[in-house]
Coordinates of C-alpha atoms and ligand atoms in Angstrom, one line a residue:
X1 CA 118.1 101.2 30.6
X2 CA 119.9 99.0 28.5
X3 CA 119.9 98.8 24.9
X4 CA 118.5 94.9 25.1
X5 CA 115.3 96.1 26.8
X6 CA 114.2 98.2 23.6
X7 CA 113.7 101.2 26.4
X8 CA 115.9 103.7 26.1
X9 CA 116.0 107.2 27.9
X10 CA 114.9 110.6 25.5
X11 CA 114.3 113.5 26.9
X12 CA 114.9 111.8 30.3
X13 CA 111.9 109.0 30.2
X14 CA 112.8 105.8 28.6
X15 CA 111.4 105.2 25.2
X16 CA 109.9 101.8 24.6
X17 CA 110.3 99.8 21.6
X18 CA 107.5 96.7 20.3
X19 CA 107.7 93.2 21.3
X20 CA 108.1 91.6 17.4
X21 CA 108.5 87.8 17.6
X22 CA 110.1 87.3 19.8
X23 CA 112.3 90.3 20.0
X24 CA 112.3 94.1 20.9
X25 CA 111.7 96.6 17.6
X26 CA 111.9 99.5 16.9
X27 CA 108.0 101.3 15.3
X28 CA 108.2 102.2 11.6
X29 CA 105.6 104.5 12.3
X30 CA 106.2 108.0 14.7
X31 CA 103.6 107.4 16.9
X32 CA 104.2 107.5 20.2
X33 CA 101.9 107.3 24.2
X34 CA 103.0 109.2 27.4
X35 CA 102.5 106.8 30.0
X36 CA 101.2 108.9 32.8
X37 CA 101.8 108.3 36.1
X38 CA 98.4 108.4 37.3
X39 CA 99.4 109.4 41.2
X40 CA 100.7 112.9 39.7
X41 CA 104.1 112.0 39.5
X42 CA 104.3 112.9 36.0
X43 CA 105.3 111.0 32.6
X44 CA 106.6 107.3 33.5
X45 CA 107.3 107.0 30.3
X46 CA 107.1 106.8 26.6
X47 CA 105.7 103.9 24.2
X48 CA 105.9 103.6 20.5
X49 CA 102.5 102.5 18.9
X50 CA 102.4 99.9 16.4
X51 CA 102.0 101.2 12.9
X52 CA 99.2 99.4 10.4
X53 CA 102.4 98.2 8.3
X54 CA 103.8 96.8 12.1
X55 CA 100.3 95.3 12.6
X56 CA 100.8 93.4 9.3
X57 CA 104.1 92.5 9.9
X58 CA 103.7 90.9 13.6
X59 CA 100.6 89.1 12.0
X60 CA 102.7 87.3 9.2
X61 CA 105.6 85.9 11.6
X62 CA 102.7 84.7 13.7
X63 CA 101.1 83.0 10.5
X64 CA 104.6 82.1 9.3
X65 CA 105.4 80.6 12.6
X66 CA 102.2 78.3 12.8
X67 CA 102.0 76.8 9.7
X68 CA 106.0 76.0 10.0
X69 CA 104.8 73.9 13.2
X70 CA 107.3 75.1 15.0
X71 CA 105.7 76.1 18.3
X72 CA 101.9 73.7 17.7
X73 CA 103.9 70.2 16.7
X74 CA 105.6 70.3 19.9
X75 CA 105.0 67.7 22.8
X76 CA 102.7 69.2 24.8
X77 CA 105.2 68.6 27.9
X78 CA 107.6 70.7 25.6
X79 CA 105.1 73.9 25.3
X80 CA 104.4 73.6 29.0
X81 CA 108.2 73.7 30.3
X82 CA 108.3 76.7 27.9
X83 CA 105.4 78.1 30.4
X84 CA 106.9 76.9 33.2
X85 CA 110.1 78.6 32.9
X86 CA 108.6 81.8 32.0
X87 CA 106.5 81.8 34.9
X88 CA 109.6 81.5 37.0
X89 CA 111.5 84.0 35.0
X90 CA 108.2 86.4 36.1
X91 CA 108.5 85.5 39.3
X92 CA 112.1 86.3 39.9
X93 CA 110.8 89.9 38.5
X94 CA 107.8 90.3 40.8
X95 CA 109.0 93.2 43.2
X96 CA 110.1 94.9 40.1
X97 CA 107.1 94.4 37.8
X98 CA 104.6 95.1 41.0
X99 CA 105.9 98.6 41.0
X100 CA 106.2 98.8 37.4
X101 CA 102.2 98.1 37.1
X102 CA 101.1 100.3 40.2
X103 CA 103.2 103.2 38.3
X104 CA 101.2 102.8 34.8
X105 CA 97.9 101.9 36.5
X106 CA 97.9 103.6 39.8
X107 CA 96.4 100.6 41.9
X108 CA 98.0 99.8 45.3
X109 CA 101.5 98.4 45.0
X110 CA 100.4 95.5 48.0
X111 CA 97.4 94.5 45.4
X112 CA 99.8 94.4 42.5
X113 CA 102.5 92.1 44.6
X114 CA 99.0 90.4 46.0
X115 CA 97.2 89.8 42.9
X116 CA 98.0 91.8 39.9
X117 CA 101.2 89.9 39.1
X118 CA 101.3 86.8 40.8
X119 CA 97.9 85.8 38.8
X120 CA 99.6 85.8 35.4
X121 CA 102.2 83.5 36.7
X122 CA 99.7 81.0 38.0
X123 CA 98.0 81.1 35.0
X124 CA 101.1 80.1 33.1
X125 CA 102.1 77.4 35.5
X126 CA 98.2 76.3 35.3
X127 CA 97.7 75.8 31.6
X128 CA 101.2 74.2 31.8
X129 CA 99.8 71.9 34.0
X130 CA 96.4 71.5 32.4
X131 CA 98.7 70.2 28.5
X132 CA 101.5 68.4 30.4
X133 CA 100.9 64.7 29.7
X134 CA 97.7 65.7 28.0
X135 CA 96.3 63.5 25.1
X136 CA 95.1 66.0 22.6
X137 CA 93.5 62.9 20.5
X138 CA 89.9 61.2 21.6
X139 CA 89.3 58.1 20.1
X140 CA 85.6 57.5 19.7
X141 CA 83.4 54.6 18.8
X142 CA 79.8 54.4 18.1
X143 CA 80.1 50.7 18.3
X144 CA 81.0 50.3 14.5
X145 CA 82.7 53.2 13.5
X146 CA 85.7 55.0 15.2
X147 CA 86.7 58.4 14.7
X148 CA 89.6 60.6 16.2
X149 CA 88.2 63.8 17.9
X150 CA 91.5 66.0 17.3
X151 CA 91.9 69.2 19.3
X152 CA 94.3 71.4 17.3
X153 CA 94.9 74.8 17.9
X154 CA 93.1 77.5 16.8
X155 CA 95.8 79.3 14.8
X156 CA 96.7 82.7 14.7
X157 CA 95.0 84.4 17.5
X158 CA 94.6 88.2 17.8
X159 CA 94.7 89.3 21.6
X160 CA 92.8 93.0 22.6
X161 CA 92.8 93.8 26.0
X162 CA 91.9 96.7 28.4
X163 CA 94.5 98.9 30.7
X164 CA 92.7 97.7 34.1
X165 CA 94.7 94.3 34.0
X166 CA 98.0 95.3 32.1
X167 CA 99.7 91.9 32.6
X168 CA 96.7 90.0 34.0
X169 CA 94.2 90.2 30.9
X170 CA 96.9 89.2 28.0
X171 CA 98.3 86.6 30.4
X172 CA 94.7 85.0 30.5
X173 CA 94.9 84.5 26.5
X174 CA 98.5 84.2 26.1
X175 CA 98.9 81.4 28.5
X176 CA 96.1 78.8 27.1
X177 CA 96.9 80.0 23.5
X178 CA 100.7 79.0 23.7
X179 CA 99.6 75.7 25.7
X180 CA 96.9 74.9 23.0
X181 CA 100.0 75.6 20.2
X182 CA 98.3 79.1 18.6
X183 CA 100.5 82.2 17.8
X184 CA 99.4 85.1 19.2
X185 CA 100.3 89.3 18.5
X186 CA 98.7 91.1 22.0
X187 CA 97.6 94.7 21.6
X188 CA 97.5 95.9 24.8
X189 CA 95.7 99.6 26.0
X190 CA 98.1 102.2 25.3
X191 CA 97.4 103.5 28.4
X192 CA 99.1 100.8 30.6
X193 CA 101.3 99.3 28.0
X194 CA 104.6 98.8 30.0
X195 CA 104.6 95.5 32.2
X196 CA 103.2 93.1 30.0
X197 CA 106.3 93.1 28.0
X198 CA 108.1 91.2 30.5
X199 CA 105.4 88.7 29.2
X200 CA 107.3 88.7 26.0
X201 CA 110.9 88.8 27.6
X202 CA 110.4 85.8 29.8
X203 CA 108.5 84.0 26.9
X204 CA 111.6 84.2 24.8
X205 CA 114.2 83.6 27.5
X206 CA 112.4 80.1 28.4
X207 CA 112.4 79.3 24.3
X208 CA 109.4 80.3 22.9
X209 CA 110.5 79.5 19.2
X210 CA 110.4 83.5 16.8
X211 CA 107.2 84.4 15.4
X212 CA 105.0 82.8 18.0
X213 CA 104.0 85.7 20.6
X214 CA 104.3 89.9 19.3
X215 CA 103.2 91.7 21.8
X216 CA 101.9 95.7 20.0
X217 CA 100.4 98.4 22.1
X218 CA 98.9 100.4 19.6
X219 CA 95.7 103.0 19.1
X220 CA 93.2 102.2 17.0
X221 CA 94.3 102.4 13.4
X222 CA 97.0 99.2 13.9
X223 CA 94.3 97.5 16.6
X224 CA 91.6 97.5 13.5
X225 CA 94.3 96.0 11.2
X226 CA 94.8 93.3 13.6
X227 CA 91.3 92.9 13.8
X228 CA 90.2 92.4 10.6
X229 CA 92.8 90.9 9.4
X230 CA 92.3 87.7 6.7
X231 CA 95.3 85.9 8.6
X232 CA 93.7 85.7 11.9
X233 CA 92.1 83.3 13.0
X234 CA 90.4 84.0 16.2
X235 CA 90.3 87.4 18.3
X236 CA 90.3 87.1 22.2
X237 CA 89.2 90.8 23.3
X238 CA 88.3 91.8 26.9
X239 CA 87.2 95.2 27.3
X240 CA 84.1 97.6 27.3
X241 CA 80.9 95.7 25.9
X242 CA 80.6 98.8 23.6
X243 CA 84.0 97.7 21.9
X244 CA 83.0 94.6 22.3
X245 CA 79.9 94.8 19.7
X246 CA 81.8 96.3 17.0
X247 CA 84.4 93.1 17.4
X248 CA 81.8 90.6 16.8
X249 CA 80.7 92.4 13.9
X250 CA 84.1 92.6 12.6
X251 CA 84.8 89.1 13.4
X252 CA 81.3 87.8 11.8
X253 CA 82.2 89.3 8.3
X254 CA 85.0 86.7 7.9
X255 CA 83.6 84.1 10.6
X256 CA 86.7 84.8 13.0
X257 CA 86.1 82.9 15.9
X258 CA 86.0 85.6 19.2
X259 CA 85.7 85.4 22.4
X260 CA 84.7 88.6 24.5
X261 CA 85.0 89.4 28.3
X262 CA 83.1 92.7 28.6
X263 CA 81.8 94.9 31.1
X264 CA 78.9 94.6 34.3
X265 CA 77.3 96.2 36.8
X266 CA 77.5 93.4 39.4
X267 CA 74.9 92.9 42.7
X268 CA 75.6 92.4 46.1
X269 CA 72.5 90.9 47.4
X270 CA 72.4 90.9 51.1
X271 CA 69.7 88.3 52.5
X272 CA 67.5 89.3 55.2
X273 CA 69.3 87.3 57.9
X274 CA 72.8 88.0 56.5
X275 CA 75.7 89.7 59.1
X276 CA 75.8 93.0 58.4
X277 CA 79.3 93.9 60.1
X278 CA 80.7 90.7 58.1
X279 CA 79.1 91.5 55.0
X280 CA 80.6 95.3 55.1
X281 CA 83.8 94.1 55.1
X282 CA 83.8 91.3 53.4
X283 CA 82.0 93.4 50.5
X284 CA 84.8 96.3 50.6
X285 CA 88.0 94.6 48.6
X286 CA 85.0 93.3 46.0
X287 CA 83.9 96.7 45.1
X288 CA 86.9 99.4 45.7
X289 CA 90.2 96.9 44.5
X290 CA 91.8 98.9 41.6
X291 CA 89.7 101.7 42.5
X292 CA 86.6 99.9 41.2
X293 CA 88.1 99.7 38.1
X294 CA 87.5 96.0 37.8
X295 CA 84.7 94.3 35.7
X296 CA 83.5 92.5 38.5
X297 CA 83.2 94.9 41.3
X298 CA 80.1 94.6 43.4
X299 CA 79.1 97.9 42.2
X300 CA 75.0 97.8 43.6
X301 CA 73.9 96.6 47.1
X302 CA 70.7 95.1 47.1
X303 CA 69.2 94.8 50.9
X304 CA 66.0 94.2 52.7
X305 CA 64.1 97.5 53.7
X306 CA 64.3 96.2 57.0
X307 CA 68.3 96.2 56.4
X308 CA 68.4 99.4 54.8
X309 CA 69.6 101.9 57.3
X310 CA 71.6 99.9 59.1
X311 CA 73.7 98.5 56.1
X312 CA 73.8 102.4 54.9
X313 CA 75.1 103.5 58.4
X314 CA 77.8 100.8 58.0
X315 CA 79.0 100.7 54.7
X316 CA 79.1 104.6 54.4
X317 CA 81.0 104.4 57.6
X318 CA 83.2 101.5 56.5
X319 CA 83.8 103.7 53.0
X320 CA 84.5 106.8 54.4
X321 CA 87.3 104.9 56.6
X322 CA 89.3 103.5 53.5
X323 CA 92.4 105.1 53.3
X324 CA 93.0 107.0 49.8
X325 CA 96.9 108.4 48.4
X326 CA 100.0 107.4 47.1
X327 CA 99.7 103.5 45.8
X328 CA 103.2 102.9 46.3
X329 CA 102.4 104.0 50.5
X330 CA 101.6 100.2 52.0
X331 CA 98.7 101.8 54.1
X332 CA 96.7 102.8 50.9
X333 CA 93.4 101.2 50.0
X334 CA 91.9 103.5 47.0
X335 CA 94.9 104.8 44.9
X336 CA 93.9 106.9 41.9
X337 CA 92.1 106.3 39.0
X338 CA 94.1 105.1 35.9
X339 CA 93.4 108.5 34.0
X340 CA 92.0 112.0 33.9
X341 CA 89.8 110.9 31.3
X342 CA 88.4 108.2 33.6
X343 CA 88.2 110.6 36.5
X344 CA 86.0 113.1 34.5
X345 CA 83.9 109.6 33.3
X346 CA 83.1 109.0 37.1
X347 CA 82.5 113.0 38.1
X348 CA 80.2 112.9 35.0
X349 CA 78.2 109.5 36.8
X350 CA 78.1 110.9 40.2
X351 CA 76.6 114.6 39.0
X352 CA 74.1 112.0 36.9
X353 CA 73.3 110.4 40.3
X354 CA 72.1 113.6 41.7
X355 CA 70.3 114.8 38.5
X356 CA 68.6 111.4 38.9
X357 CA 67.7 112.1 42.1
X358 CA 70.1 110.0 44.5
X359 CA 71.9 111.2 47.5
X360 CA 75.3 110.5 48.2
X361 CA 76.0 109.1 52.0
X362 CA 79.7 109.9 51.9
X363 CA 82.2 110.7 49.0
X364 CA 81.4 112.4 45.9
X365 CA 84.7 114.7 46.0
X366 CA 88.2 115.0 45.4
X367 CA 90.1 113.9 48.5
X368 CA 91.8 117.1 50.0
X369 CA 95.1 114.8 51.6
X370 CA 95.7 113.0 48.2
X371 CA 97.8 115.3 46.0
X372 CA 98.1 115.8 42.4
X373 CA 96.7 112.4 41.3
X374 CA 93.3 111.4 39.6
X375 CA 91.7 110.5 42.7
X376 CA 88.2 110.5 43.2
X377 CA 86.3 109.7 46.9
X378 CA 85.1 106.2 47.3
X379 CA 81.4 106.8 47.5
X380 CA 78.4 105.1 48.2
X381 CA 75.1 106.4 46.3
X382 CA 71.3 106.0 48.4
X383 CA 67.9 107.0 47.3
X384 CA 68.9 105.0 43.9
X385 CA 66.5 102.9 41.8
X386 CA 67.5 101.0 39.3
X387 CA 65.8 102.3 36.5
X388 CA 68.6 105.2 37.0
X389 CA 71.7 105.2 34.8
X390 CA 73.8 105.0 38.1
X391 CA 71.9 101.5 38.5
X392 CA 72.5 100.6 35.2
X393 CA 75.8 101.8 33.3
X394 CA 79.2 100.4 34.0
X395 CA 80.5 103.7 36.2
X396 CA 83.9 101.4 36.6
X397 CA 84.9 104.0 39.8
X398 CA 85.1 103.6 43.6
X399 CA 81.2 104.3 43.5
X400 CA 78.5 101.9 45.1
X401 CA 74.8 101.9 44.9
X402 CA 72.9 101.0 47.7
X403 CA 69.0 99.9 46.5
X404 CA 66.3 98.3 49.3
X405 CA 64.2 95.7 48.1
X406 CA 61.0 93.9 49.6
X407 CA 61.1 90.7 49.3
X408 CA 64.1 88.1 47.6
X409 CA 61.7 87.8 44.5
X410 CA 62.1 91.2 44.1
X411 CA 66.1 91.1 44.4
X412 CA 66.5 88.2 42.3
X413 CA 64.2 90.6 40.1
X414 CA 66.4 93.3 40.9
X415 CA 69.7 92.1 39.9
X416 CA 68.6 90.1 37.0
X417 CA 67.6 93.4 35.7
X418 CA 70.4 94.9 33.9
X419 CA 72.2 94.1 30.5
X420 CA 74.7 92.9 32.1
X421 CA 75.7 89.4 33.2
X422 CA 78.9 89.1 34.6
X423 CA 79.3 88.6 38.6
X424 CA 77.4 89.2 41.4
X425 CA 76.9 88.0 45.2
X426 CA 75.0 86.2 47.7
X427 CA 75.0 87.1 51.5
X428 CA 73.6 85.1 54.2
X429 CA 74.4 82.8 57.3
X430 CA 72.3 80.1 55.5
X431 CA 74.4 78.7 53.1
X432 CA 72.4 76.8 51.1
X433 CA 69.5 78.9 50.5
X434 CA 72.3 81.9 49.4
X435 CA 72.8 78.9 47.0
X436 CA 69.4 78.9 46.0
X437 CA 68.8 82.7 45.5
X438 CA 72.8 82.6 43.3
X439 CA 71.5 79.9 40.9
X440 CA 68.6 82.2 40.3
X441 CA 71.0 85.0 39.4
X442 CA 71.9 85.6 35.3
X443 CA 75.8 85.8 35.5
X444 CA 78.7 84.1 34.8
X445 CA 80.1 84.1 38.2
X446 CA 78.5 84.1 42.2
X447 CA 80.3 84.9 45.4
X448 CA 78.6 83.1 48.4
X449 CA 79.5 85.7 51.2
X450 CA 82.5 86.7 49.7
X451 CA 84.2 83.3 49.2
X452 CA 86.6 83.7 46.1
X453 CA 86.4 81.6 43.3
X454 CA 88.0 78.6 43.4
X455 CA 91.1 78.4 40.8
X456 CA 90.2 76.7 37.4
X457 CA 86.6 77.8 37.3
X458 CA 85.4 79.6 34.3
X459 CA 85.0 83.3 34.3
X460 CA 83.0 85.2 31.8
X461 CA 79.5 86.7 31.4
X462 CA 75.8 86.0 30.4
X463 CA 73.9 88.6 28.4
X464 CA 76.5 91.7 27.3
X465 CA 79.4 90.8 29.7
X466 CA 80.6 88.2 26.7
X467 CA 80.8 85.3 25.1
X468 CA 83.0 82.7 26.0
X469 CA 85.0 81.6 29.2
X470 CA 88.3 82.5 30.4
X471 CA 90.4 80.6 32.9
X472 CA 89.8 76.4 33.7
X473 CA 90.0 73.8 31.3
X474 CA 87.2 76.4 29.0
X475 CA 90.1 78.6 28.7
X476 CA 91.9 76.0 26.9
X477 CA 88.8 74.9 24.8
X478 CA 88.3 78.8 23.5
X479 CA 91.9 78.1 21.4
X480 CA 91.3 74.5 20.0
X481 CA 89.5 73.8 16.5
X482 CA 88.0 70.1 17.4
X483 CA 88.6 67.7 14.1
X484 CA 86.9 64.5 13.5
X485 CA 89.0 62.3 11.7
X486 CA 87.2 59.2 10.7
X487 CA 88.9 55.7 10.7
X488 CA 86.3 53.1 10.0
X489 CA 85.9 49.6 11.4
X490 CA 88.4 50.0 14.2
X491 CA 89.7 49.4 17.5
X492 CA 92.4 52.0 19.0
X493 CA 95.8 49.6 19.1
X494 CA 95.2 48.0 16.5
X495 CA 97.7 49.7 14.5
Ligands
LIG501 P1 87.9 99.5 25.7 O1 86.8 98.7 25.1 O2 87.8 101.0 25.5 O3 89.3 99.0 25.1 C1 89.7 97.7 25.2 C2 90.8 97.5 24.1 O4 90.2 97.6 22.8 C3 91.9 98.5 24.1 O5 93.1 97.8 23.9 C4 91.6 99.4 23.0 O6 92.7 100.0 22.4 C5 91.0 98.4 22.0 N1 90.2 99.0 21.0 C6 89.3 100.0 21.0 N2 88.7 100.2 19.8 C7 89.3 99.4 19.0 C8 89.2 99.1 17.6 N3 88.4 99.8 16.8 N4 90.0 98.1 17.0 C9 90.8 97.4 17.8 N5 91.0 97.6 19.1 C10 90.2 98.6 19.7 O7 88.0 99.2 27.2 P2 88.9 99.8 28.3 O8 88.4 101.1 28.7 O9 90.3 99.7 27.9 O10 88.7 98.8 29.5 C11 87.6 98.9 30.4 C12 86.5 97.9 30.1 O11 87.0 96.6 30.1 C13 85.4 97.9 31.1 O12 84.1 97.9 30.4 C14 85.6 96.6 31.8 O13 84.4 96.1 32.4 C15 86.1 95.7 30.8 N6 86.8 94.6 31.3 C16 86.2 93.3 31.3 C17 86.8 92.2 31.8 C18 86.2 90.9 31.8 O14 86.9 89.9 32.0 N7 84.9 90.7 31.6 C19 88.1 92.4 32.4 C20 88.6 93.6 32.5 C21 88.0 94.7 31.9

C-alpha cells in the first residue's frame, strides 16, 4: 500500500500508522495489535497503538485547534459542506471499506454494504443537514429582560468506542461533534481498528482544518490518558456498562461531561394474539445481525404459555435454518464471532445455561461446515427463567432465551426486570395496544413488530445501558455548552 496511507507491508501484512490531526503518524511507542481475521483467514493486519506521550500529543492539537477557532468559528453551512464532502468521499469507498470491516469484524459483507457503512455516511450527511442554515443563538425575553441562549460547542471531546461498530460507533460522535464545532481524538477497540480511518482520510480531503479530528486505537494505558485528561472536555464512550462505570467515575473527578451508550439484554415480548410465523422472522435480523454482537439484539423472547411451544417449534426451526460460514459468501447469515476471546465468553454462557438448568432447542456447538473461524451455533435457550444469569447478563452471541409468561402484567414485569434498559420489542396485530404494553417498557428504544426506528430518533438507554442520547437533534445537544448571555431592556433588531 502506498506510503500516503501510513500502512505499509512488514512481514507481508501492512503496518498501520495513527490518524494525528489530520494526518497519518508514525507511534512513538512499539506497541503494536494483530488484526485477526476472525473467519480463520489469519492476520489482516498490523496496527500501532497510541503511546500515553501520543495520547497527550493528539489531545493538545485538538485543544490547540479549538481555542484558535479554527474549526468552531466557522459558518455552520461551512462545517456541514466539510461533512458533506466526506460523506461522499466514503461513499465512493463503500465496496472497499465493506470488505475492509467484514475482514476485521467478521459480520456478513451484505450487512456491512447494507448497514455497517452506509450508516456512518448518513450520519454525516444528517448532522450536516441538522447545522446547515442553523441559528446557533436563541434570543429570549421574559417580557423585560432579553438574554441570548448560546449553544457553543463543547470543546475537546474524547471519543471511546467498542469493536462491534468499527466505523458506525465513532461516526455517531464524530459527526455531531464536528457539526456542533468540538475537536475530537477517537480511540477506537484495537480489535477492529482498521476502517474507521477512512473517517479521518475523508475528513481531511473535504478540509477539515489540522488538529480537529486524531483518530488513536490504542489499549488501555493511552485510552486512560485520554480519559483523564485536564484538557478534555467531554468523553463520548459506548461500550460495556462495566467500562462504562469506571468512565463516569473518572469523568466525575474533574466534572467532564460523558455521555455513555452501554450494554442490554433486550425483550421480545410477543402478545397473545401476535403472528407467530411473522414474528419469527421478523425477530431473526434483530437478534442474530453481527452475530448478536449488537447492544440491541432481542436477546430474550417473552411469550404467552399458551404461545410457548409453538413459538419454540418455530424459532428453533427458523434458527437452525440460518445459514452460518464465510462472511464474505453473499448467502451467509451468522458469520463468526469478532474473536476467540468472545467465542470462549459465549461457550462459558451457554455451559452457564445448562448449569442453571436450561435446555438448549438447537445450537449450542461449533458448526461442523464452517472452517477455522470463531463461529459458534446460533442458539435458542428454553426451560430459562430470568432469575438465571443467561436472563440477565449481556451474553452479546447468536444466543436467544425463550421465557413463557402468564399474563402481559407479568411480561411487562418480566422485561422490566433486568439492569438493563436499552431496547426491546412489542408483537401484536393490534397496534395500539402493543403501544400500550411498549410505553410500559423501561428502555430507551421500542420496536412495534419489528418496524425500525425512524431516522433522527434518539437512541440510548434507561437504567445501566447509559446516559445520554445518540443520533437526532439529542446527538447534537450532547456536544453544545448552552450560554446565557444577558442583554437587558431589549428587543432583537434593535441593534
Ligand atoms: P469495552 O467496554 O470492553 O470497551 C469499549 C472501549 O473502551 C474500547 O475501546 C476499550 O479499549 C476501551 N477501554 C476499556 N478500558 C478502558 C480504560 N480503562 N480506559 C480507556 N478506555 C478503555 O466494550 P467492547 O467489548 O469493546 O464492546 C462491547 C460492549 O459495547 C457491549 O457491552 C455492548 O453492548 C456495548 N455497546 C453498546 C452500544 C450502545 O450504543 N448502547 C453500541 C455498541 C456496543
Amino acid at each position: 500500500m502506498a506510503e500516503r496511507s501510513g500502512r505499509h507491508h512488514e512481514q507481508d501484512v501492512e503496518l498501520q500508522q495513527l490518524w494525528m490531526g489530520g494526518h497519518w503518524e508514525a507511534s512513538s511507542g512499539d506497541r503494536v495489535a494483530d488484526v485477526v481475521n476472525p473467519a480463520g483467514l489469519g492476520t489482516l493486519a498490523r496496527a500501532q497503538l497510541a503511546s500515553p506521550d501520543d495520547m497527550r500529543k493528539a489531545v493538545a492539537l485538538a485543544r490547540a485547534s479549538f481555542d484558535s477557532g479554527i474549526w468552531r468559528d466557522q459558518e455552520p453551512s461551512q462545517r456541514a459542506a466539510v461533512l458533506r464532502d466526506a460523506a461522499d468521499r466514503l461513499e465512493k469507498r463503500l465496496p472497499e471499506l465493506a470488505r475492509l470491516l467484514t475482514s476485521e469484524l467478521g459480520c456478513p459483507l451484505w450487512f456491512a454494504e447494507k448497514a455497517h457503512v452506509p450508516n456512518p455516511i448518513r450520519h454525516l450527511r444528517y448532522y450536516a443537514d441538522l447545522v446547515d442554515g442553523r441559528s446557533f443563538d436563541d434570543y429570549r425575553s421574559d417580557g423585560v429582560n432579553t438574554s441570548i441562549v448560546v449553544d457553543e460547542p463543547v470543546g475537546v471531546v474524547g471519543a471511546i468506542t467498542p469493536w462491534n461498530g468499527p466505523l458506525s460507533s465513532p461516526t455517531l460522535k464524530v459527526a455531531p461533534a464536528l457539526a456542533a464545532g468540538c475537536s475530537i481524538v477517537v480511540k477506537p477497540s484495537s480489535e477492529t481498528p482498521l476502517t474507521v480511518m477512512a473517517l479521518g482520510e475523508a475528513l481531511a480531503e473535504a478540509g477539515l482544518p489540522p488538529g480537529v479530528l486524531s483518530i488513536l486505537p490504542a489499549g488501555r494505558d493511552a485510552g486512560e490518558v485520554l480519559l483523564r485528561h485536564p484538557d478534555v472536555d467531554k468523553i463520548a464512550f459506548t461500550g460495556s456498562t462495566e467500562t462504562g462505570v469506571m468512565i463516569m467515575k473518572a469523568c466525575a473527578e474533574r466534572m467532564a461531561r460523558v455521555t455513555l451508550e452501554l450494554g442490554g439484554k433486550s425483550a421480545a415480548v410477543v402478545l397473545p394474539d401476535a403472528d407467530v410465523d411473522a414474528f419469527v422472522a421478523a425477530l431473526l435480523p434483530m437478534s442474530f445481525s453481527v452475530c448478536g454482537q449488537l447492544c440491541i439484539s432481542q436477546a430474550r423472547v417473552l411469550v404467552p404459555r399458551s404461545l410457548e411451544s409453538d413459538v419454540r417449534d418455530a424459532l428453533a426451526a427458523a434458527i437452525a435454518a440460518l445459514a452460518v460460514g464465510d462472511p464474505m459468501d453473499p448467502d451467509t447469515y451468522v458469520g463468526p464471532l469478532v474473536s476467540e476471546k468472545q467465542r470462549e465468553r459465549v461457550e462459558g454462557y451457554l455451559e452457564l445455561a445448562l448449569a442453571e438448568g436450561a435446555s438448549i432447542a438447537t445450537g449450542g456447538g461449533r458448526p461442523g461446515s464452517a472452517g477455522e473461524g470463531w463461529y459458534v451455533e446460533p442458539t435458542l435457550l428454553t426451560d430459562v427463567t430470568n432469575s438465571m444469569r443467561v436472563a440477565q447478563e449481556e451474553i452479546f452471541g447468536p444466543v436467544v432465551a425463550l421465557l413463557a409468561y402468564d399474563d402481559v402484567d407479568e411480561a411487562v414485569r418480566l422485561a422490566n426486570d433486568s439492569p438493563y434498559g436499552l431496547s426491546g420489542s412489542v408483537w401484536s396485530v393490534d397496534r395500539d395496544a402493543a403501544v400500550s404494553v411498549a410505553r410500559r417498557i423501561r428502555t430507551g428504544m421500542v420496536s412495534i413488530n419489528g418496524a425500525p426506528q425512524a431516522y433522527g430518533t434518539p437512541f440510548g438507554g434507561y437504567k445501566q445501558s447509559g446516559i445520554g442520547r445518540e443520533m437526532g437533534p439529542e446527538g447534537l445537544q450532547s456536544y453544545v455548552e448552552k450560554k446565557s448571555i444577558a442583554l437587558g431592556q431589549f428587543r432583537p433588531g434593535e441593534g
